[in-house]
Coordinates of C-alpha atoms and ligand atoms in Angstrom, one line a residue:
M1 CA 5.8 -6.6 2.0
C2 CA 9.5 -7.4 1.9
G3 CA 11.5 -6.3 -1.4
I4 CA 13.5 -8.4 -3.8
V5 CA 16.4 -7.4 -6.1
G6 CA 18.7 -9.2 -8.3
C7 CA 20.8 -8.1 -11.3
V8 CA 23.0 -10.1 -13.9
G9 CA 25.2 -8.7 -16.4
E10 CA 28.2 -6.6 -17.1
K11 CA 27.9 -4.2 -14.6
Q12 CA 28.9 -4.1 -11.1
A13 CA 25.8 -5.8 -9.2
R14 CA 26.2 -4.7 -5.9
N15 CA 25.3 -0.7 -6.9
Y16 CA 21.9 -1.9 -8.4
L17 CA 21.5 -4.2 -5.3
I18 CA 21.9 -1.5 -2.8
S19 CA 20.2 1.2 -4.6
G20 CA 17.4 -1.1 -5.3
L21 CA 17.2 -2.0 -1.9
H22 CA 17.2 1.3 -0.5
R23 CA 13.8 2.1 -2.9
L24 CA 12.5 -1.0 -1.4
E25 CA 13.1 -0.6 2.1
Y26 CA 9.4 0.9 2.6
R27 CA 8.4 -2.6 2.1
G28 CA 10.3 -4.0 5.2
Y29 CA 12.9 -2.9 7.4
D30 CA 14.1 -5.6 10.2
S31 CA 16.9 -6.8 8.4
A32 CA 18.7 -6.8 4.9
G33 CA 21.1 -8.9 2.8
I34 CA 23.0 -9.4 -0.4
V35 CA 24.5 -12.2 -2.1
T36 CA 27.2 -11.7 -5.1
I37 CA 29.2 -13.9 -7.3
G38 CA 32.4 -12.4 -8.6
T39 CA 34.1 -13.0 -11.6
D40 CA 36.4 -15.6 -9.5
N41 CA 33.1 -17.5 -9.2
K42 CA 33.0 -16.8 -5.3
A43 CA 30.0 -16.0 -3.6
T44 CA 30.0 -13.3 -1.0
L45 CA 26.9 -13.1 1.5
L46 CA 26.4 -9.8 3.5
R47 CA 23.3 -9.6 5.8
A48 CA 22.7 -7.2 8.6
K49 CA 19.9 -6.6 11.1
G50 CA 18.2 -3.3 10.7
K51 CA 17.7 -1.0 7.9
V52 CA 19.5 -1.2 4.6
S53 CA 22.0 1.5 5.6
K54 CA 23.7 -1.1 8.3
L55 CA 24.1 -3.5 5.3
E56 CA 25.7 -0.6 3.1
E57 CA 28.3 0.0 5.8
L58 CA 29.0 -3.6 5.5
V59 CA 29.3 -3.5 1.9
S60 CA 31.5 -0.4 2.3
S61 CA 33.8 -2.3 5.1
I62 CA 34.2 -5.2 3.1
R63 CA 35.1 -3.2 -0.2
R64 CA 37.8 -1.3 1.7
T65 CA 39.6 -4.8 2.7
A66 CA 38.7 -7.2 -0.2
K67 CA 40.5 -7.4 -3.4
P68 CA 38.3 -6.3 -6.0
S69 CA 36.3 -8.5 -8.4
T70 CA 33.5 -7.8 -10.6
D71 CA 30.2 -8.8 -9.0
K72 CA 28.4 -10.5 -12.4
I73 CA 25.4 -11.5 -10.3
G74 CA 23.7 -11.1 -7.2
I75 CA 20.3 -11.1 -5.4
G76 CA 19.0 -9.1 -2.1
H77 CA 16.3 -8.9 0.0
T78 CA 15.0 -6.1 2.6
R79 CA 12.7 -8.1 5.1
W80 CA 9.4 -7.8 6.9
A81 CA 9.6 -10.6 9.4
T82 CA 7.3 -13.4 9.3
H83 CA 8.6 -16.6 10.4
G84 CA 11.6 -16.0 13.1
E85 CA 12.3 -13.0 14.8
P86 CA 14.3 -9.9 13.0
S87 CA 18.1 -11.2 13.4
E88 CA 21.0 -11.4 11.1
K89 CA 20.9 -15.3 11.1
N90 CA 17.2 -14.9 9.9
A91 CA 17.9 -12.6 7.0
H92 CA 17.9 -13.4 3.5
P93 CA 19.5 -14.7 1.1
H94 CA 19.7 -18.1 2.7
K95 CA 21.9 -20.4 1.5
A96 CA 21.6 -24.3 1.1
G97 CA 24.4 -26.0 -0.5
D98 CA 25.3 -24.2 -3.7
I99 CA 22.0 -22.5 -3.5
Y100 CA 21.1 -18.7 -2.5
L101 CA 17.6 -17.9 -2.3
V102 CA 15.7 -14.4 -1.8
H103 CA 11.8 -15.0 -1.1
N104 CA 8.5 -12.7 -0.6
G105 CA 5.3 -14.6 0.9
I106 CA 4.9 -17.5 3.1
I107 CA 5.7 -20.9 2.8
E108 CA 2.9 -22.7 4.3
N109 CA 3.9 -26.4 4.6
Y110 CA 7.3 -25.7 5.4
K111 CA 7.2 -27.9 8.5
E112 CA 6.1 -30.9 6.7
L113 CA 8.9 -30.1 3.8
K114 CA 11.4 -29.6 6.3
A115 CA 10.6 -33.2 8.0
E116 CA 11.4 -34.8 4.7
I117 CA 14.8 -32.9 3.9
K118 CA 17.7 -35.1 5.6
N119 CA 20.8 -33.7 3.9
H120 CA 20.8 -30.1 5.4
K121 CA 21.4 -28.9 8.8
F122 CA 18.8 -26.2 9.4
I123 CA 20.4 -23.0 11.1
T124 CA 17.4 -20.4 10.7
D125 CA 13.6 -20.4 11.8
T126 CA 12.7 -19.4 8.6
D127 CA 10.2 -20.9 6.2
T128 CA 12.5 -19.5 3.4
E129 CA 15.6 -21.7 4.4
V130 CA 13.4 -24.7 3.8
L131 CA 12.5 -23.6 0.3
A132 CA 16.7 -23.3 -0.3
A133 CA 17.1 -26.6 1.1
L134 CA 14.4 -28.3 -1.0
I135 CA 15.6 -26.8 -4.0
D136 CA 19.4 -27.8 -3.1
S137 CA 18.3 -31.2 -2.6
L138 CA 16.6 -31.4 -6.2
Y139 CA 19.8 -29.9 -7.8
D140 CA 21.8 -32.8 -8.7
Q141 CA 24.5 -33.1 -11.6
N142 CA 21.7 -33.9 -14.1
T143 CA 19.4 -31.0 -13.3
T144 CA 19.6 -27.3 -14.2
L145 CA 19.3 -24.9 -11.8
A146 CA 15.7 -23.8 -13.2
D147 CA 14.3 -27.7 -13.3
A148 CA 15.4 -27.7 -9.5
V149 CA 13.4 -24.6 -9.1
N150 CA 10.6 -25.7 -10.9
Q151 CA 10.2 -29.5 -9.3
A152 CA 10.6 -27.6 -5.8
L153 CA 7.7 -25.3 -6.7
K154 CA 5.3 -28.2 -7.3
L155 CA 5.9 -29.3 -3.8
V156 CA 5.0 -26.2 -2.4
A157 CA 2.0 -24.6 -1.0
G158 CA 1.7 -21.0 0.0
T159 CA 2.7 -18.0 -2.0
Y160 CA 6.2 -16.6 -3.2
G161 CA 7.9 -14.3 -5.3
I162 CA 11.3 -16.0 -5.2
A163 CA 15.0 -15.3 -6.9
V164 CA 17.6 -18.1 -6.7
I165 CA 21.3 -18.3 -7.8
S166 CA 23.9 -20.9 -7.4
V167 CA 27.9 -20.6 -7.8
R168 CA 27.5 -24.0 -10.0
N169 CA 25.3 -21.8 -12.6
P170 CA 26.7 -18.1 -12.0
D171 CA 25.0 -16.6 -15.5
E172 CA 21.5 -17.0 -14.4
I173 CA 18.9 -15.8 -11.9
V174 CA 16.1 -17.7 -11.9
V175 CA 12.9 -16.2 -10.6
A176 CA 9.2 -17.3 -10.2
R177 CA 5.9 -15.6 -8.4
S178 CA 3.0 -17.2 -7.2
G179 CA 1.1 -14.6 -5.1
S180 CA 3.9 -12.2 -4.5
P181 CA 4.9 -9.6 -6.8
L182 CA 8.0 -9.8 -9.5
I183 CA 9.3 -7.7 -12.0
I184 CA 12.4 -8.2 -14.5
G185 CA 13.7 -5.2 -15.9
V186 CA 15.4 -5.6 -19.3
G187 CA 18.6 -3.4 -19.7
D188 CA 21.7 -3.4 -22.0
N189 CA 23.5 -6.5 -21.6
E190 CA 21.8 -6.3 -18.1
T191 CA 18.7 -7.8 -16.9
Y192 CA 17.5 -6.7 -13.3
I193 CA 14.9 -8.2 -10.8
A194 CA 12.7 -6.4 -8.6
S195 CA 9.5 -6.9 -6.3
D196 CA 8.5 -3.4 -7.3
A197 CA 9.0 -1.2 -10.2
S198 CA 10.5 1.8 -8.2
A199 CA 13.7 0.0 -7.9
L200 CA 14.1 -0.1 -11.6
I201 CA 13.8 3.7 -12.2
G202 CA 17.2 5.1 -13.7
F203 CA 18.3 1.6 -14.6
T204 CA 15.8 0.5 -17.2
D205 CA 12.5 1.5 -18.2
K206 CA 11.7 -1.5 -19.8
A207 CA 9.9 -4.6 -17.6
I208 CA 8.4 -7.7 -18.1
Y209 CA 5.7 -8.6 -15.3
L210 CA 5.3 -11.8 -14.0
N211 CA 2.3 -13.7 -13.6
D212 CA 1.4 -15.8 -11.0
G213 CA 2.5 -19.4 -11.9
E214 CA 5.1 -18.2 -14.0
M215 CA 9.0 -18.3 -13.7
A216 CA 11.9 -17.0 -15.8
I217 CA 15.6 -17.7 -16.4
C218 CA 17.1 -14.3 -16.4
R219 CA 20.8 -13.8 -17.9
G220 CA 22.3 -10.5 -19.0
D221 CA 21.3 -10.8 -22.5
S222 CA 18.3 -12.8 -22.5
V223 CA 15.0 -13.5 -20.3
E224 CA 13.5 -16.9 -20.6
L225 CA 9.9 -17.5 -19.8
R226 CA 8.1 -20.6 -18.8
D227 CA 4.9 -21.7 -16.7
L228 CA 5.5 -24.4 -14.0
S229 CA 5.2 -27.4 -16.4
A230 CA 8.0 -25.9 -18.2
Q231 CA 6.4 -24.7 -21.1
P232 CA 7.4 -21.5 -22.8
I233 CA 5.6 -18.6 -22.7
S234 CA 6.3 -15.2 -24.8
A235 CA 7.3 -12.3 -22.5
K236 CA 5.4 -8.7 -22.8
V237 CA 7.7 -6.2 -22.4
E238 CA 6.2 -3.0 -20.9
T239 CA 7.3 0.7 -20.5
I240 CA 7.4 2.0 -16.6
E241 CA 6.1 5.5 -16.8
I242 CA 7.5 6.9 -13.2
D243 CA 10.3 9.4 -12.8
M244 CA 13.0 9.9 -10.8
Q245 CA 11.4 12.8 -9.2
A246 CA 8.5 11.0 -8.1
I247 CA 10.6 8.7 -5.8
Q248 CA 12.4 11.2 -4.2
K249 CA 11.9 13.6 -1.3
Q250 CA 12.3 16.9 -3.2
G251 CA 13.6 19.1 -0.1
Y252 CA 10.8 17.8 2.2
E253 CA 12.1 16.2 5.5
H254 CA 10.2 13.1 4.9
F255 CA 8.2 11.2 2.3
L256 CA 4.9 11.4 4.6
L257 CA 5.2 15.4 4.3
K258 CA 5.8 15.5 0.6
E259 CA 2.8 13.1 -0.3
I260 CA 0.6 15.1 2.1
C261 CA 1.5 18.4 0.3
E262 CA 1.6 17.0 -3.2
Q263 CA -2.2 16.4 -3.0
P264 CA -3.3 19.1 -4.8
S265 CA -1.2 18.0 -7.9
T266 CA -2.0 14.2 -7.5
L267 CA -5.5 14.7 -7.2
R268 CA -5.4 16.6 -10.6
S269 CA -4.0 13.7 -12.1
T270 CA -6.8 11.7 -10.8
L271 CA -9.3 14.0 -11.9
S272 CA -7.7 14.8 -15.1
G273 CA -9.7 13.9 -18.2
R274 CA -12.5 12.7 -16.2
I275 CA -14.8 15.7 -15.2
N276 CA -16.0 18.3 -17.5
V277 CA -17.6 21.3 -15.3
K278 CA -19.1 23.0 -18.3
D279 CA -20.9 20.0 -19.6
K280 CA -21.4 18.5 -16.2
V281 CA -20.6 15.1 -16.9
A282 CA -18.2 12.6 -15.6
N283 CA -16.3 9.6 -17.1
L284 CA -13.8 7.0 -16.0
G285 CA -12.6 5.4 -19.3
G286 CA -11.1 2.3 -18.3
L287 CA -14.4 0.5 -16.8
N288 CA -15.2 -1.9 -19.7
L289 CA -18.9 -1.6 -19.0
T290 CA -21.4 0.0 -21.4
P291 CA -24.0 2.2 -20.4
A292 CA -26.5 -0.5 -20.9
E293 CA -24.3 -2.6 -18.2
L294 CA -24.3 0.4 -15.8
R295 CA -27.9 1.1 -15.7
K296 CA -28.5 -2.4 -14.8
I297 CA -26.1 -2.2 -11.7
E298 CA -28.2 -2.3 -8.6
H299 CA -25.7 -3.4 -6.0
V300 CA -22.2 -2.3 -5.2
V301 CA -19.7 -4.1 -3.0
I302 CA -16.5 -2.3 -2.1
V303 CA -13.5 -4.1 -0.7
G304 CA -10.2 -3.0 0.4
C305 CA -7.9 -3.2 3.8
G306 CA -6.9 -0.2 6.3
T307 CA -7.1 3.2 4.7
A308 CA -8.4 1.8 1.5
Y309 CA -11.0 0.6 3.5
Y310 CA -11.9 3.8 5.0
A311 CA -11.6 5.4 1.5
G312 CA -14.4 2.9 0.5
L313 CA -16.6 3.8 3.5
L314 CA -16.5 7.5 2.7
G315 CA -17.3 6.6 -1.2
M316 CA -20.4 4.5 -0.1
Y317 CA -21.8 7.8 1.7
Y318 CA -21.5 9.7 -1.9
L319 CA -22.3 6.9 -3.9
E320 CA -25.6 6.7 -1.8
Q321 CA -26.5 10.3 -2.0
L322 CA -25.8 10.2 -5.8
V323 CA -27.3 7.3 -7.2
D324 CA -31.1 6.1 -6.3
D325 CA -32.0 2.7 -6.2
L326 CA -28.5 1.1 -5.4
T327 CA -27.6 -1.0 -2.4
I328 CA -23.8 -0.9 -1.1
D329 CA -22.0 -2.8 1.2
V330 CA -18.3 -1.8 2.2
V331 CA -16.4 -4.7 3.6
A332 CA -12.8 -5.0 4.9
A333 CA -11.6 -7.3 2.5
S334 CA -9.4 -9.7 5.4
E335 CA -13.2 -10.3 6.5
L336 CA -15.0 -10.9 3.5
R337 CA -12.5 -13.6 2.1
Y338 CA -13.8 -16.0 4.5
R339 CA -17.6 -15.2 4.7
S340 CA -20.3 -17.3 3.3
F341 CA -21.0 -13.9 1.5
H342 CA -23.9 -13.8 -1.3
L343 CA -23.9 -11.5 -3.7
P344 CA -27.3 -10.3 -6.2
K345 CA -27.0 -10.9 -10.0
D346 CA -26.4 -7.5 -10.9
T347 CA -23.7 -6.4 -8.4
V348 CA -20.3 -4.8 -9.6
A349 CA -17.4 -5.1 -7.2
L350 CA -15.0 -1.9 -6.7
V351 CA -11.6 -3.4 -5.3
I352 CA -9.7 -0.4 -3.9
S353 CA -5.7 -0.7 -3.4
Q354 CA -3.1 1.7 -3.2
S355 CA -0.4 -1.1 -4.1
G356 CA -2.5 -3.4 -6.1
E357 CA -0.8 -6.1 -4.3
T358 CA -2.4 -6.6 -0.8
A359 CA -2.9 -10.3 -0.3
D360 CA -6.4 -10.0 1.2
T361 CA -7.7 -7.6 -1.1
L362 CA -6.5 -9.9 -3.9
A363 CA -8.0 -12.8 -2.3
C364 CA -11.4 -11.1 -2.3
L365 CA -11.2 -10.0 -6.1
R366 CA -10.5 -13.6 -7.1
E367 CA -13.3 -14.8 -5.2
I368 CA -15.6 -12.3 -6.1
K369 CA -14.8 -13.0 -9.8
R370 CA -15.2 -16.6 -9.3
R371 CA -18.6 -16.1 -8.7
G372 CA -19.1 -14.5 -11.9
I373 CA -19.6 -10.7 -10.6
K374 CA -17.5 -7.9 -12.5
T375 CA -14.7 -6.6 -10.6
L376 CA -13.4 -3.0 -11.2
G377 CA -10.5 -1.8 -9.5
V378 CA -9.6 1.6 -8.1
V379 CA -5.7 1.2 -7.9
N380 CA -2.9 3.5 -7.6
V381 CA 0.4 1.0 -8.8
V382 CA 0.2 1.0 -12.6
G383 CA 1.0 -2.9 -13.7
S384 CA 0.0 -4.3 -10.1
T385 CA -1.5 -7.6 -9.6
I386 CA -5.2 -6.2 -8.6
A387 CA -4.8 -3.8 -11.7
R388 CA -4.3 -6.5 -13.9
E389 CA -6.8 -9.1 -12.8
V390 CA -9.7 -6.8 -12.6
D391 CA -12.3 -6.6 -15.4
G392 CA -12.0 -2.9 -15.8
G393 CA -11.1 0.0 -13.5
V394 CA -9.4 3.1 -12.9
Y395 CA -6.1 4.0 -11.9
V396 CA -6.2 6.8 -9.5
H397 CA -2.4 8.3 -10.8
A398 CA -1.2 9.5 -7.4
G399 CA 2.0 8.6 -8.0
P400 CA 4.6 6.2 -5.9
E401 CA 3.5 6.7 -2.2
I402 CA 6.6 5.7 -0.5
S403 CA 5.9 6.3 3.2
V404 CA 4.4 3.5 4.5
A405 CA 1.2 5.3 5.9
S406 CA -1.1 6.1 3.1
T407 CA -2.3 9.6 2.4
K408 CA -2.7 11.0 -1.0
A409 CA -3.8 7.7 -2.3
F410 CA -6.8 7.8 0.3
T411 CA -7.8 11.5 -1.2
S412 CA -7.7 9.9 -5.0
Q413 CA -9.6 6.8 -4.2
V414 CA -12.3 9.2 -2.7
A415 CA -12.4 11.0 -5.9
A416 CA -12.4 8.3 -8.0
L417 CA -15.4 6.9 -6.1
T418 CA -17.4 10.1 -6.3
I419 CA -16.4 10.3 -10.4
F420 CA -18.0 6.7 -10.4
G421 CA -21.1 7.6 -8.7
I422 CA -21.7 10.6 -10.8
Q423 CA -21.1 8.4 -14.1
L424 CA -23.3 5.7 -12.5
A425 CA -26.1 8.2 -11.6
Q426 CA -26.1 10.0 -15.2
A427 CA -26.2 6.2 -16.7
K428 CA -29.3 5.5 -14.4
G429 CA -30.7 9.0 -15.9
A430 CA -29.8 11.3 -13.1
D431 CA -30.4 14.9 -14.4
L432 CA -27.4 17.3 -14.9
Q433 CA -28.2 19.5 -12.0
S434 CA -28.5 17.2 -9.6
V435 CA -25.0 16.0 -10.2
S436 CA -23.4 19.3 -11.0
K437 CA -22.5 20.3 -7.5
Y438 CA -20.2 17.1 -7.2
I439 CA -18.4 17.9 -10.4
E440 CA -17.9 21.5 -9.2
E441 CA -16.7 20.5 -6.0
L442 CA -14.3 17.9 -7.5
A443 CA -12.8 20.4 -9.6
K444 CA -12.1 22.6 -6.9
L445 CA -10.7 20.1 -4.3
P446 CA -7.3 20.3 -5.4
D447 CA -7.0 24.3 -4.9
E448 CA -8.7 23.8 -1.5
I449 CA -6.4 21.1 -0.3
D450 CA -3.7 23.7 -1.6
K451 CA -4.7 26.3 0.7
I452 CA -4.5 23.9 3.8
V453 CA -1.0 22.5 2.8
S454 CA 0.1 25.8 1.9
K455 CA -1.3 28.1 4.8
D456 CA -2.0 25.8 7.9
K457 CA 0.9 23.5 8.3
E458 CA 2.4 25.7 11.3
K459 CA -0.5 26.4 13.0
I460 CA -1.5 22.1 12.9
A461 CA 1.9 21.8 14.1
K462 CA 1.6 23.8 16.9
I463 CA -1.5 21.9 18.3
A464 CA 0.3 18.5 17.6
K465 CA 2.7 19.6 20.1
R466 CA 0.3 20.3 22.6
Y467 CA -1.4 16.8 22.5
A468 CA 1.7 14.6 21.6
K469 CA 2.4 13.9 25.3
Y470 CA -1.1 11.9 25.2
E471 CA -1.2 8.2 24.8
H472 CA -4.9 8.2 24.3
A473 CA -7.1 9.8 21.6
L474 CA -10.9 9.7 20.6
Y475 CA -11.5 10.7 17.1
F476 CA -15.5 11.2 16.2
G477 CA -17.6 12.4 13.7
R478 CA -21.3 12.0 12.0
D479 CA -22.1 10.6 8.5
T480 CA -19.5 11.3 6.4
L481 CA -17.3 12.2 8.9
Y482 CA -17.5 8.8 10.6
P483 CA -15.3 7.3 8.1
V484 CA -13.3 10.0 8.2
A485 CA -12.6 9.8 11.7
M486 CA -11.5 6.0 11.6
E487 CA -8.9 7.2 9.1
G488 CA -7.7 10.1 11.2
A489 CA -7.5 7.5 14.4
L490 CA -5.6 4.9 12.1
K491 CA -2.9 7.4 10.8
L492 CA -2.5 8.6 14.3
K493 CA -1.9 5.1 15.7
E494 CA 0.4 4.3 13.1
I495 CA 2.6 6.7 13.1
S496 CA 2.8 8.2 16.7
Y497 CA 1.6 5.0 18.4
I498 CA -0.9 6.7 20.3
Q499 CA -3.9 4.5 20.9
A500 CA -6.6 6.1 18.7
E501 CA -9.8 4.9 17.9
G502 CA -12.5 6.6 15.5
Y503 CA -15.9 6.3 16.4
A504 CA -19.5 7.5 15.1
A505 CA -20.4 10.7 17.1
G506 CA -23.7 9.3 17.8
E507 CA -22.6 6.0 19.5
L508 CA -20.4 8.0 21.8
K509 CA -23.0 7.9 24.7
H510 CA -23.4 4.2 24.0
G511 CA -20.3 3.3 25.7
P512 CA -17.0 5.2 24.8
I513 CA -18.1 8.4 26.6
A514 CA -16.8 6.0 29.7
L515 CA -13.1 6.4 28.6
I516 CA -12.9 10.5 28.8
D517 CA -10.6 11.3 31.5
D518 CA -7.3 13.5 31.6
S519 CA -5.4 10.6 29.8
F520 CA -7.4 11.3 26.7
F521 CA -7.9 13.9 24.2
E522 CA -10.6 14.0 21.4
V523 CA -10.8 15.1 18.0
A524 CA -13.9 16.1 17.0
L525 CA -14.8 16.2 13.2
L526 CA -17.7 18.9 12.5
I527 CA -19.0 20.1 9.0
D528 CA -21.5 23.0 8.9
N529 CA -24.7 21.3 7.3
W530 CA -27.6 20.0 8.6
L531 CA -26.4 17.3 11.5
F532 CA -24.2 20.2 12.8
D533 CA -26.1 20.9 15.9
K534 CA -26.7 16.9 16.5
S535 CA -22.7 17.0 16.2
L536 CA -22.3 20.0 18.7
S537 CA -24.6 18.3 21.1
T538 CA -21.8 15.2 21.2
L539 CA -19.4 17.8 21.5
E540 CA -20.8 19.4 24.7
E541 CA -21.3 16.1 26.2
V542 CA -17.6 15.2 26.1
N543 CA -16.9 18.7 27.1
A544 CA -19.3 18.4 30.4
R545 CA -16.9 15.3 31.0
G546 CA -13.6 17.5 31.0
G547 CA -12.6 16.5 27.4
H548 CA -9.9 18.0 25.8
I549 CA -11.0 18.5 22.6
F550 CA -9.2 19.4 19.4
V551 CA -11.9 20.7 16.6
I552 CA -11.7 20.3 13.0
T553 CA -14.5 22.2 11.0
N554 CA -15.6 24.1 8.3
S555 CA -17.8 26.0 10.5
K556 CA -17.6 29.8 11.2
K557 CA -20.2 29.0 14.5
A558 CA -19.3 29.3 18.1
I559 CA -17.5 26.0 19.2
K560 CA -16.4 25.3 23.4
A561 CA -13.2 23.5 22.8
E562 CA -9.2 23.4 23.4
E563 CA -8.1 24.0 20.0
I564 CA -9.7 24.5 16.6
I565 CA -8.8 24.4 13.0
R566 CA -11.2 26.0 10.9
I567 CA -11.0 25.3 7.4
N568 CA -11.8 28.5 5.2
T569 CA -13.6 26.7 2.2
K570 CA -16.8 27.2 0.4
L571 CA -17.1 23.3 -0.3
D572 CA -19.4 21.6 1.5
I573 CA -19.9 17.8 0.2
L574 CA -16.1 17.2 0.2
A575 CA -15.3 19.2 3.1
P576 CA -14.6 15.8 4.6
V577 CA -11.7 15.5 2.2
L578 CA -10.4 18.5 3.4
I579 CA -10.7 17.7 7.3
N580 CA -8.7 14.5 6.6
V581 CA -6.0 16.3 5.2
V582 CA -5.9 18.5 8.3
Q583 CA -5.7 15.2 10.3
Q584 CA -3.0 13.8 8.1
L585 CA -0.8 16.8 9.1
F586 CA -1.8 16.7 12.7
A587 CA -0.9 13.0 12.8
Y588 CA 2.2 13.6 10.8
Y589 CA 3.2 16.5 13.4
V590 CA 2.5 14.5 16.4
A591 CA 4.7 11.7 15.4
V592 CA 7.6 14.5 14.7
A593 CA 7.3 15.7 18.1
R594 CA 7.3 12.4 19.6
G595 CA 10.6 11.6 17.8
N596 CA 9.4 8.6 15.9
D597 CA 10.6 7.3 12.5
V598 CA 7.3 8.7 10.3
D599 CA 8.1 7.0 7.2
Q600 CA 9.1 3.7 8.2
P601 CA 6.9 2.9 11.6
R602 CA 7.6 0.2 13.9
N603 CA 6.0 -3.2 12.9
L604 CA 4.7 -2.1 9.6
A605 CA 5.8 -2.2 5.7
K606 CA 4.2 -0.7 3.0
S607 CA 2.1 -3.3 0.7
V608 CA 0.8 -6.1 2.7
T609 CA 1.4 -9.2 0.3
V610 CA 1.0 -11.8 3.2
E611 CA -2.0 -12.5 5.0
Ligands
F6R701 C1 -2.3 3.1 6.3 C2 -2.2 2.0 5.4 C3 -2.6 0.8 5.4 C4 -3.2 0.4 3.6 C5 -3.7 -1.0 3.7 C6 -3.9 -1.2 2.4 O1 -1.9 4.2 6.3 O2 -1.1 2.4 4.5 O3 -3.8 0.5 6.4 O4 -4.2 1.3 3.5 O5 -2.7 -2.1 4.0 O6 -3.0 -1.2 1.2 P1 -3.2 -1.0 -0.4 O7 -4.2 0.1 -0.5 O8 -2.3 -0.9 -0.9 O9 -4.2 -2.0 -0.5

């Protein structure tokens, strides 16, 4: 949530700042800004409401009129508003005296701090301006910029990732983090700052990931790491393994469509080296659990938010089918963190997150760890905070997910959970035969998804046009299709803004069926299994009340509905994942038909690093 960039060294800082902000725009897009200090030691602050392209226009117009000066240092920000409406005034960087500051996170005690600061005239509604003013008030002749930042942070309650520069010290960017990611890119006589590694691609592949409670003084040719009591820390330089292709649209109209369509290959990466069809075994290497420890697991708690939570719910069904004597809870992280929950001793927690930075999920992870429970991550972004704080786990290797709505991560998360279930079942003595069908279906899943994304797009787009005019939708499914229905409704609402609800099919008659009228359409999910006839009865009940039903199914049997997509697949257990891919495409085409900004839907941002 929000993106931070910074650059100090020999090259034109602005080029990196604008390029980096474009890459980070998916983290927030209601305003953007940069400040640079030139070789003349003058600061230029540019901010614009709206997307980074607006800021870029401003930068170009200044370039045309101003005398050229090399920007040796600069910081920038793309914002997702928390305190204060989206406006140019509230956009970062914020200025106080000689200080310029960009900030991700929330300063919780900003009102108390503001009341104490006397020498600054506040002009914005933001918590960030208070932090800038606080640092400025501590930045006197006897203090270095780093010391002033350090002292200010000791007074702050809340979360932050910050980058600070000053015209009085124009060769250093001071950065710090607590709860909001910050990465330092190490280049040749050039040091970069980013809140997300994708901004660094093409500039450097060497990075230092800052931990909570750490700060750094970044110069063009050096990086000095400290903790908040000013003790030096040695820096670990890691290699970023993301290639440029992965963060480009590659000919697709939107990142969302690209990410839906690349699922065959991203899923192959998830599965690679982890399942063996011939030997009927599955193994996630990074769990850090011995077979004896695996055998002892009696309870699993799964936490995540949004799509990750729904992936966890679907994973629960597979874990239950695979492992006898296992109890499972799946809880939305935003709920669990404040509950007085109790976990039995032999519990393992699975923490699911695409970004690895979601504030609620991270808070749950820390609380669960504090109780002495072993935590395993199911994470996509390599090096992210959750990935670094769990006791073990698995990277799903779905590659960068740029579009705000999560799609390919869901598929990979469900696959990883299924592999975990197989591994757990085998550790507990399940015979090879009982798990072999799961392994075979996992192995076939990428090709089965490929059939949908390469053959069914046009048909789905046509159906989507028919339903794009509605304002309400009800998704329903039974058993494994219940979480899939909720995920389908989430995808539709977040990118098309159609009010959509996902429901357990068997629950419709307990209330929601009252909603059905001509202003609604329904998406009915059915698999040809032992529950098919029951699902069909629910569908008939909706038909009988004049429903406008769109069915997604793998069945060839007769079904009465306005529109049907029949998936041609032999998969049975994992057919819900295929049904979800159809739903993803459906939501995409509905949003396109409604003329929406599919990759950056209103009010949202990728990676929710605030509560
Ligand atoms: C939905 C979506 C969100 C995320 C949720 C968790 O399309 O993108 O619901 O799934 O914010 O994010 P991660 O997985 O990064 O923890």
